[in-house]
Amino acid sequence: MARTIGSHSGKTGPRVRDAAMHLFAQRGFAAVSMRQIASEVGVQVGALYNYFPDKQTLLFELMRDHMLELLSAIHDKPETTPSSRLEVFVRFHITFHHKRPDAVFIAYMELRNLSPQNFEEIEALRRRYETVLEDILRAGLEANEFQVADTKITTLAIIAMLTGVSSWFRSKGRLSIADIKNQYWEMVQKSVCPKY
Amino acid sequence: MARTIGSHSGKTGPRVRDAAMHLFAQRGFAAVSMRQIASEVGVQVGALYNYFPDKQTLLFELMRDHMLELLSAIHDKPETTPSSRLEVFVRFHITFHHKRPDAVFIAYMELRNLSPQNFEEIEALRRRYETVLEDILRAGLEANEFQVADTKITTLAIIAMLTGVSSWFRSKGRLSIADIKNQYWEMVQKSVCPKY
DNA sequence: GTCTATAGAGTGATAGAC
DNA sequence: GTCTATCACTCTATAGAC
C-alpha cells in the first residue's frame, strides 16, 4: 500500500519483520530483495535500514528470536514420569511449530545463508532444544520405561518426524491438528517402548 | 581450473550438472550465479547455455533426474510380508539418500524455486514414491501385522524421519550407516506394531 | 562448442533533504 | 523516520566471432 510522508508511530519495525518473515519463508532469503520487503510494508527501501544494519542481520534476528521463543516456551518437568514428559514434549512441539509455519520454515531452510558466526549462535540454540528431548529419553532409559538404542539418534529421529508436520499440514485438510497430535504421540510412544 | 579454447569431447554437460548440483546444495539455487557454475567447471558463462535453455531448467532437470532414479531404484515386492517389505523400504531409503546428499538436499529445499509447472511435475513424482510406502502400510494393516491410525500420516511421518538422516549424518561420526539403518528400522518397526 | 562483449534489469547499501 | 537519488556492482541471457 502507498504511504504518505512522515513518521508512523514506531510500528514500522514489527511490520518489516513480519513482511520479511513471510517473504523469506515463501521465496527464500536469497530470492527476496530489500525492495520487495519495503514494498510489502509500504515504505521505500531506505527506511528499512533504520531497523537493522543489513539484510543478513535481519535474517539472523528472525531466526534467533524464533529459537529463543521456542526455548522459553518449552517447560519440561523432570519430576514427572519420562513417559508423561515425552508426551508433553511431542504435543508441545507440534503445537508450537504449527502456530509459526513461516518461522519454522526459515529456521530449517536458511541456516546456510547465515554468516559463520551467526550460524554458530543459532546452532547452539538448536542444540539446547534437542537436549531437552534427549534428557527425557535418557531418564526413560534409566527408569526402564523406554528402550532406545541411542538417545542422540532417537532425539534427531523424533524431532525430524515432528517437524515434518509443518511441511504438509493444512488446516483445511482431512485431519485436525488435535488428530495429528494424537497420532504422532502414539507413534512416538510405541517407537520408544520396550519390545514386548 | 582454467581451460583452453575449443571443444572438449562432450564431457562438459555432465560436469556442469555436477558443479551445479554441488553449488546449489551448498549455497542454494538463488544464491548461486551462472558465473560461479561456469567458473567451477572451467568454462565461460556463455558455454553453459549449450546444455540447457536457462537456469530454471537446469534446476528442474537435476530434481527430475533424482526423482526418476529414486523411483527406478525402489523395488517393492508385494508378494512378501508387509513387515519384510517395510524393512526393505526403510533400509533402501536410508541407503539411497545417504549416497546422494546433494541431490536430496536440493530435492527438499528448492521446490519453491521451481516454476509452477515444473513444481507440479516434481510433486507428482514425489507422491508416486510416497505411495510405495503407503501401499506397504495398507497391506500390513489389512493383514493385521501393523496398527496405524492413518496410513497417509504414518507415511509422511516415516519419510520425514528417514530423510532427516541426511541432514546430520557424517561418515566420520560415532555411528556407521549400518548402525543407523538398524536403529531406524527398529524405531519404525515398533511405531507401526500393534500394542501388546 | 566455446569464446568475448554486452544489453537490460536488478542488487544491497548510503547520503542528504525534509 | 522516511524520502529520493544514486553508487558500484552483479545478475541472466544473448549475439556473433572463431
XYZ file of C-alpha atoms (C1' of nucleotides) in Angstrom:
428
model
C 0.000 0.000 0.000
C 1.200 3.514 -0.741
C 2.096 5.540 2.308
C 2.321 9.238 2.841
C 5.417 11.013 4.014
C 6.350 11.176 7.666
C 6.725 9.156 10.833
C 4.279 6.415 11.736
C 4.430 5.965 15.483
C 7.115 3.274 15.707
C 5.096 0.485 14.189
C 7.229 0.034 11.105
C 9.812 -2.178 12.792
C 7.442 -5.062 13.571
C 5.789 -4.690 10.204
C 9.130 -5.024 8.455
C 9.908 -8.154 10.434
C 6.526 -9.689 9.634
C 6.876 -8.936 5.954
C 10.420 -10.294 5.828
C 9.379 -13.444 7.693
C 6.606 -14.114 5.245
C 8.598 -13.344 2.101
C 11.672 -15.296 3.235
C 9.513 -18.312 4.045
C 7.716 -18.144 0.740
C 10.544 -17.399 -1.696
C 13.761 -17.890 0.258
C 16.165 -15.367 1.753
C 18.395 -15.055 -1.309
C 15.466 -14.624 -3.665
C 13.869 -11.743 -1.744
C 15.131 -8.205 -2.297
C 15.068 -5.342 0.163
C 12.848 -3.507 -2.308
C 10.275 -6.297 -2.147
C 10.209 -6.155 1.636
C 9.856 -2.381 1.594
C 7.074 -2.600 -0.955
C 5.189 -5.147 1.161
C 5.386 -2.840 4.177
C 4.568 0.264 2.157
C 7.795 2.206 2.651
C 10.796 2.970 0.480
C 13.894 0.835 0.736
C 15.985 3.399 2.617
C 13.583 3.314 5.563
C 14.335 -0.337 6.274
C 17.848 0.482 7.381
C 16.525 2.278 10.438
C 15.691 -1.126 11.913
C 18.746 -3.277 11.166
C 22.184 -2.653 9.698
C 21.880 -5.110 6.811
C 19.884 -7.976 5.307
C 21.992 -10.658 6.983
C 21.245 -9.240 10.424
C 17.533 -9.162 9.644
C 17.605 -12.879 8.843
C 19.661 -13.648 11.912
C 17.348 -11.764 14.250
C 14.274 -13.515 12.872
C 15.877 -16.903 13.436
C 17.328 -16.064 16.842
C 14.039 -14.690 18.158
C 12.218 -17.788 16.940
C 14.659 -20.088 18.718
C 14.556 -18.044 21.919
C 10.769 -18.125 21.909
C 10.874 -21.885 21.403
C 13.275 -22.371 24.297
C 11.338 -20.123 26.632
C 8.050 -21.849 25.786
C 9.104 -25.440 26.476
C 8.728 -26.287 30.131
C 9.960 -29.758 30.872
C 9.089 -31.071 34.328
C 11.799 -33.521 35.374
C 9.839 -34.530 38.459
C 7.130 -36.239 36.411
C 7.445 -39.617 34.663
C 9.537 -39.877 31.489
C 6.529 -41.052 29.517
C 4.485 -38.072 30.606
C 7.366 -35.704 29.863
C 7.714 -37.210 26.407
C 4.021 -36.790 25.692
C 4.147 -33.150 26.769
C 7.185 -32.590 24.539
C 5.572 -34.183 21.472
C 2.343 -32.232 21.848
C 4.185 -29.006 22.611
C 6.461 -29.334 19.595
C 3.599 -29.877 17.176
C 1.519 -27.057 18.682
C 4.324 -24.518 18.763
C 5.517 -25.248 15.238
C 2.008 -25.395 13.864
C 1.397 -21.827 15.003
C 4.509 -20.452 13.293
C 4.885 -22.142 9.905
C 6.913 -19.292 8.410
C 9.410 -19.113 11.260
C 9.821 -22.901 11.259
C 10.459 -22.958 7.551
C 13.088 -20.236 7.797
C 14.775 -21.806 10.808
C 15.293 -25.045 8.884
C 15.911 -23.750 5.368
C 18.021 -20.661 5.753
C 20.793 -21.890 8.021
C 23.236 -21.843 5.135
C 22.547 -18.185 4.436
C 23.777 -17.171 7.877
C 27.291 -15.834 8.320
C 29.522 -18.385 10.099
C 29.285 -16.514 13.376
C 25.514 -16.160 13.235
C 25.204 -19.803 12.214
C 27.083 -20.908 15.322
C 24.765 -18.925 17.557
C 21.621 -20.430 16.028
C 23.093 -23.917 16.108
C 23.834 -23.570 19.807
C 20.201 -22.688 20.469
C 19.025 -25.614 18.388
C 21.259 -27.987 20.328
C 19.858 -26.674 23.591
C 16.383 -27.577 22.389
C 17.455 -31.052 21.321
C 18.975 -31.582 24.751
C 15.555 -31.151 26.358
C 14.286 -34.170 24.447
C 17.451 -36.168 24.902
C 17.279 -35.673 28.673
C 13.773 -37.081 28.673
C 14.872 -40.126 26.677
C 17.811 -40.725 28.987
C 15.571 -40.526 32.040
C 13.185 -43.030 30.471
C 16.050 -45.347 29.636
C 17.376 -45.282 33.196
C 13.905 -45.895 34.601
C 13.430 -48.818 32.173
C 10.351 -47.106 30.793
C 11.893 -46.715 27.321
C 14.011 -48.910 25.142
C 16.123 -46.910 22.695
C 19.410 -47.987 21.146
C 20.906 -44.493 21.159
C 19.339 -41.416 22.736
C 21.042 -38.977 20.346
C 19.796 -40.731 17.203
C 16.332 -41.157 18.659
C 16.237 -37.468 19.535
C 17.048 -36.461 15.968
C 14.630 -39.005 14.523
C 11.730 -37.825 16.670
C 12.368 -34.138 16.017
C 12.634 -34.728 12.258
C 9.373 -36.635 12.306
C 7.536 -33.995 14.334
C 8.892 -31.029 12.423
C 7.848 -32.667 9.175
C 4.236 -31.915 10.109
C 4.790 -28.248 9.273
C 5.703 -29.078 5.705
C 2.405 -30.686 4.788
C -0.216 -29.764 7.402
C -3.007 -27.541 6.127
C -5.780 -26.554 8.483
C -8.383 -27.147 5.772
C -7.238 -30.761 5.452
C -8.863 -34.039 6.377
C -7.444 -34.123 9.901
C -7.429 -31.565 12.690
C -4.246 -30.601 14.469
C -5.602 -32.454 17.506
C -5.869 -35.657 15.458
C -2.328 -35.176 14.250
C -1.020 -34.725 17.769
C -2.748 -37.886 18.962
C -1.386 -39.930 16.107
C 2.159 -38.642 16.399
C 2.135 -39.202 20.114
C 1.045 -42.798 19.560
C 3.811 -43.381 17.014
C 6.488 -41.814 19.203
C 5.289 -43.660 22.255
C 5.429 -47.007 20.507
C 8.802 -46.298 18.910
C 10.495 -45.873 22.296
C 8.593 -48.652 24.076
C 10.335 -51.782 25.258
C 9.605 -54.684 22.942
C 7.001 -56.951 24.483
C 40.733 -24.659 -13.437
C 41.477 -22.521 -16.461
C 40.652 -24.157 -19.774
C 41.989 -23.561 -23.245
C 39.835 -22.652 -26.179
C 37.923 -25.248 -28.174
C 35.686 -28.284 -27.910
C 36.146 -30.860 -25.201
C 34.589 -34.092 -26.414
C 31.131 -33.736 -24.951
C 32.097 -34.028 -21.306
C 31.129 -30.520 -20.304
C 27.430 -31.326 -19.912
C 27.842 -33.782 -17.039
C 30.478 -31.601 -15.437
C 28.114 -28.640 -15.485
C 25.411 -30.718 -13.843
C 27.759 -31.984 -11.158
C 29.020 -28.494 -10.401
C 25.506 -27.069 -10.280
C 24.305 -29.888 -8.026
C 27.082 -29.255 -5.580
C 26.810 -25.475 -5.569
C 23.003 -25.476 -5.328
C 23.152 -27.899 -2.401
C 25.766 -25.872 -0.622
C 24.561 -22.310 -1.137
C 21.038 -22.589 -2.522
C 19.727 -22.134 -6.058
C 19.013 -18.419 -5.773
C 22.402 -17.681 -4.232
C 24.411 -19.366 -6.992
C 25.173 -17.454 -10.177
C 25.752 -18.877 -13.631
C 29.231 -17.386 -13.472
C 30.029 -19.417 -10.358
C 28.915 -22.618 -12.054
C 30.947 -21.819 -15.171
C 33.980 -20.982 -13.071
C 33.714 -24.287 -11.174
C 33.615 -26.196 -14.454
C 36.335 -24.093 -16.043
C 34.378 -22.531 -18.904
C 32.929 -19.114 -19.593
C 29.326 -18.409 -18.785
C 28.104 -18.428 -22.395
C 29.138 -22.060 -22.805
C 26.626 -23.227 -20.210
C 23.721 -22.332 -22.448
C 24.668 -25.120 -24.859
C 23.331 -27.594 -22.288
C 20.078 -26.059 -21.101
C 17.990 -23.057 -22.089
C 18.042 -21.334 -18.689
C 18.891 -21.675 -15.013
C 15.362 -22.762 -14.078
C 15.523 -25.713 -16.472
C 18.896 -26.751 -15.060
C 17.384 -26.928 -11.557
C 14.339 -28.775 -12.813
C 16.367 -31.396 -14.651
C 18.547 -32.063 -11.630
C 15.490 -32.603 -9.464
C 13.579 -34.640 -12.024
C 16.507 -36.965 -12.700
C 16.968 -37.505 -8.989
C 13.335 -38.436 -8.503
C 13.331 -40.738 -11.528
C 16.431 -42.501 -10.242
C 14.767 -42.899 -6.860
C 11.639 -44.375 -8.385
C 13.515 -46.754 -10.638
C 15.707 -47.944 -7.754
C 12.954 -48.875 -5.301
C 11.706 -52.387 -5.942
C 8.838 -53.271 -3.665
C 7.839 -56.940 -3.668
C 4.128 -57.154 -2.858
C 4.292 -60.935 -2.643
C 6.399 -60.822 0.543
C 5.155 -59.967 4.034
C 4.314 -56.350 4.877
C 6.895 -56.348 7.655
C 9.614 -57.522 5.308
C 8.562 -55.003 2.664
C 8.683 -52.233 5.256
C 12.158 -53.233 6.365
C 13.395 -53.244 2.775
C 11.858 -49.819 2.228
C 13.447 -48.294 5.351
C 16.902 -49.662 4.560
C 16.625 -48.713 0.904
C 15.558 -45.153 1.681
C 18.457 -44.542 4.049
C 20.989 -46.123 1.681
C 19.823 -44.307 -1.414
C 19.632 -40.906 0.251
C 22.907 -41.385 2.063
C 24.705 -41.822 -1.262
C 23.324 -38.597 -2.741
C 23.320 -35.924 -0.045
C 23.443 -33.039 -2.533
C 20.535 -34.281 -4.635
C 18.458 -34.975 -1.528
C 19.102 -31.539 -0.153
C 18.101 -29.881 -3.414
C 15.007 -32.035 -3.823
C 13.706 -30.913 -0.432
C 14.940 -27.338 -0.301
C 14.479 -25.946 -3.772
C 10.880 -26.873 -4.510
C 9.796 -23.269 -4.150
C 12.290 -22.139 -6.778
C 10.611 -24.247 -9.431
C 8.172 -22.684 -11.868
C 4.590 -23.772 -11.120
C 4.584 -26.242 -13.989
C 7.920 -27.792 -13.049
C 6.824 -27.914 -9.421
C 3.775 -29.961 -10.338
C 5.874 -32.477 -12.226
C 8.283 -32.977 -9.318
C 5.427 -33.192 -6.832
C 3.788 -35.929 -8.879
C 6.991 -37.967 -8.752
C 7.290 -37.423 -5.015
C 3.720 -38.617 -4.497
C 4.436 -41.751 -6.511
C 7.271 -42.544 -4.137
C 5.114 -41.936 -1.072
C 2.522 -44.279 -2.497
C 5.024 -47.138 -2.435
C 5.298 -46.804 1.335
C 1.608 -46.183 1.843
C 0.768 -49.380 -0.054
C 3.016 -51.338 2.280
C 1.342 -49.825 5.338
C -2.118 -50.575 3.972
C -1.159 -54.193 3.268
C 0.168 -54.527 6.813
C -2.999 -53.032 8.215
C -5.205 -55.441 6.311
C -3.071 -58.398 7.364
C -3.251 -57.234 10.992
C 0.536 -57.068 11.067
C 0.533 -53.310 11.653
C -1.525 -50.972 13.750
C -1.580 -47.441 12.355
C -4.279 -44.837 12.860
C -3.892 -43.336 9.381
C -1.678 -44.698 6.602
C -1.187 -41.295 4.950
C 0.040 -39.596 8.132
C 2.224 -42.543 9.014
C 3.736 -42.468 5.529
C 4.671 -38.810 5.870
C 5.960 -39.285 9.408
C 8.209 -42.192 8.453
C 9.599 -40.476 5.362
C 10.320 -37.272 7.307
C 12.113 -39.273 9.962
C 14.205 -41.245 7.473
C 15.070 -38.295 5.289
C 16.218 -36.385 8.348
C 19.241 -38.677 8.479
C 20.759 -36.847 5.513
C 20.758 -33.568 7.377
C 23.043 -34.692 10.175
C 24.794 -37.921 9.168
C 28.542 -37.582 8.691
C 30.537 -40.680 7.775
C 33.282 -39.710 10.230
C 30.761 -39.733 13.064
C 30.296 -42.021 16.013
C 27.945 -44.417 14.214
C 28.212 -46.206 10.870
C 25.456 -46.016 8.306
C 24.742 -49.678 9.078
C 24.145 -48.800 12.745
C 21.822 -46.024 11.688
C 19.821 -48.316 9.442
C 19.411 -50.870 12.210
C 18.264 -48.272 14.699
C 15.827 -46.578 12.339
C 14.396 -49.914 11.319
C 13.817 -50.780 14.969
C 12.073 -47.450 15.608
C 9.890 -47.707 12.518
C 9.033 -51.322 13.240
C 7.936 -50.540 16.771
C 5.999 -47.443 15.737
C 3.694 -49.453 13.462
C 3.413 -52.503 15.736
C 0.108 -53.436 17.342
C 0.117 -52.527 21.005
C 0.561 -55.636 23.063
C 31.347 -25.912 -28.569
C 33.462 -22.108 -26.533
C 34.847 -17.528 -26.566
C 34.227 -12.213 -25.682
C 31.314 -8.451 -25.170
C 27.235 -6.501 -23.937
C 22.217 -5.480 -23.232
C 18.957 -4.521 -19.807
C 17.457 -5.139 -15.485
C 18.128 -5.706 -10.682
C 21.069 -5.821 -6.273
C 22.396 -4.013 -1.230
C 23.509 -0.122 0.849
C 24.313 5.016 1.609
C 23.883 10.317 1.540
C 21.487 14.162 2.344
C 16.911 16.705 2.156
C 12.847 17.249 4.809
C 11.722 8.278 10.457
C 11.078 8.422 5.669
C 12.012 10.138 1.291
C 14.605 10.431 -3.332
C 18.551 9.670 -5.892
C 22.478 7.296 -6.719
C 26.843 4.384 -6.419
C 29.107 0.453 -7.668
C 28.153 -3.953 -8.665
C 26.016 -8.305 -10.054
C 22.599 -10.823 -12.433
C 20.622 -13.859 -16.589
C 20.704 -14.353 -21.127
C 22.079 -13.427 -25.995
C 24.867 -12.211 -30.348
C 28.341 -13.026 -33.211
C 33.399 -14.261 -33.889
C 36.261 -18.294 -34.218
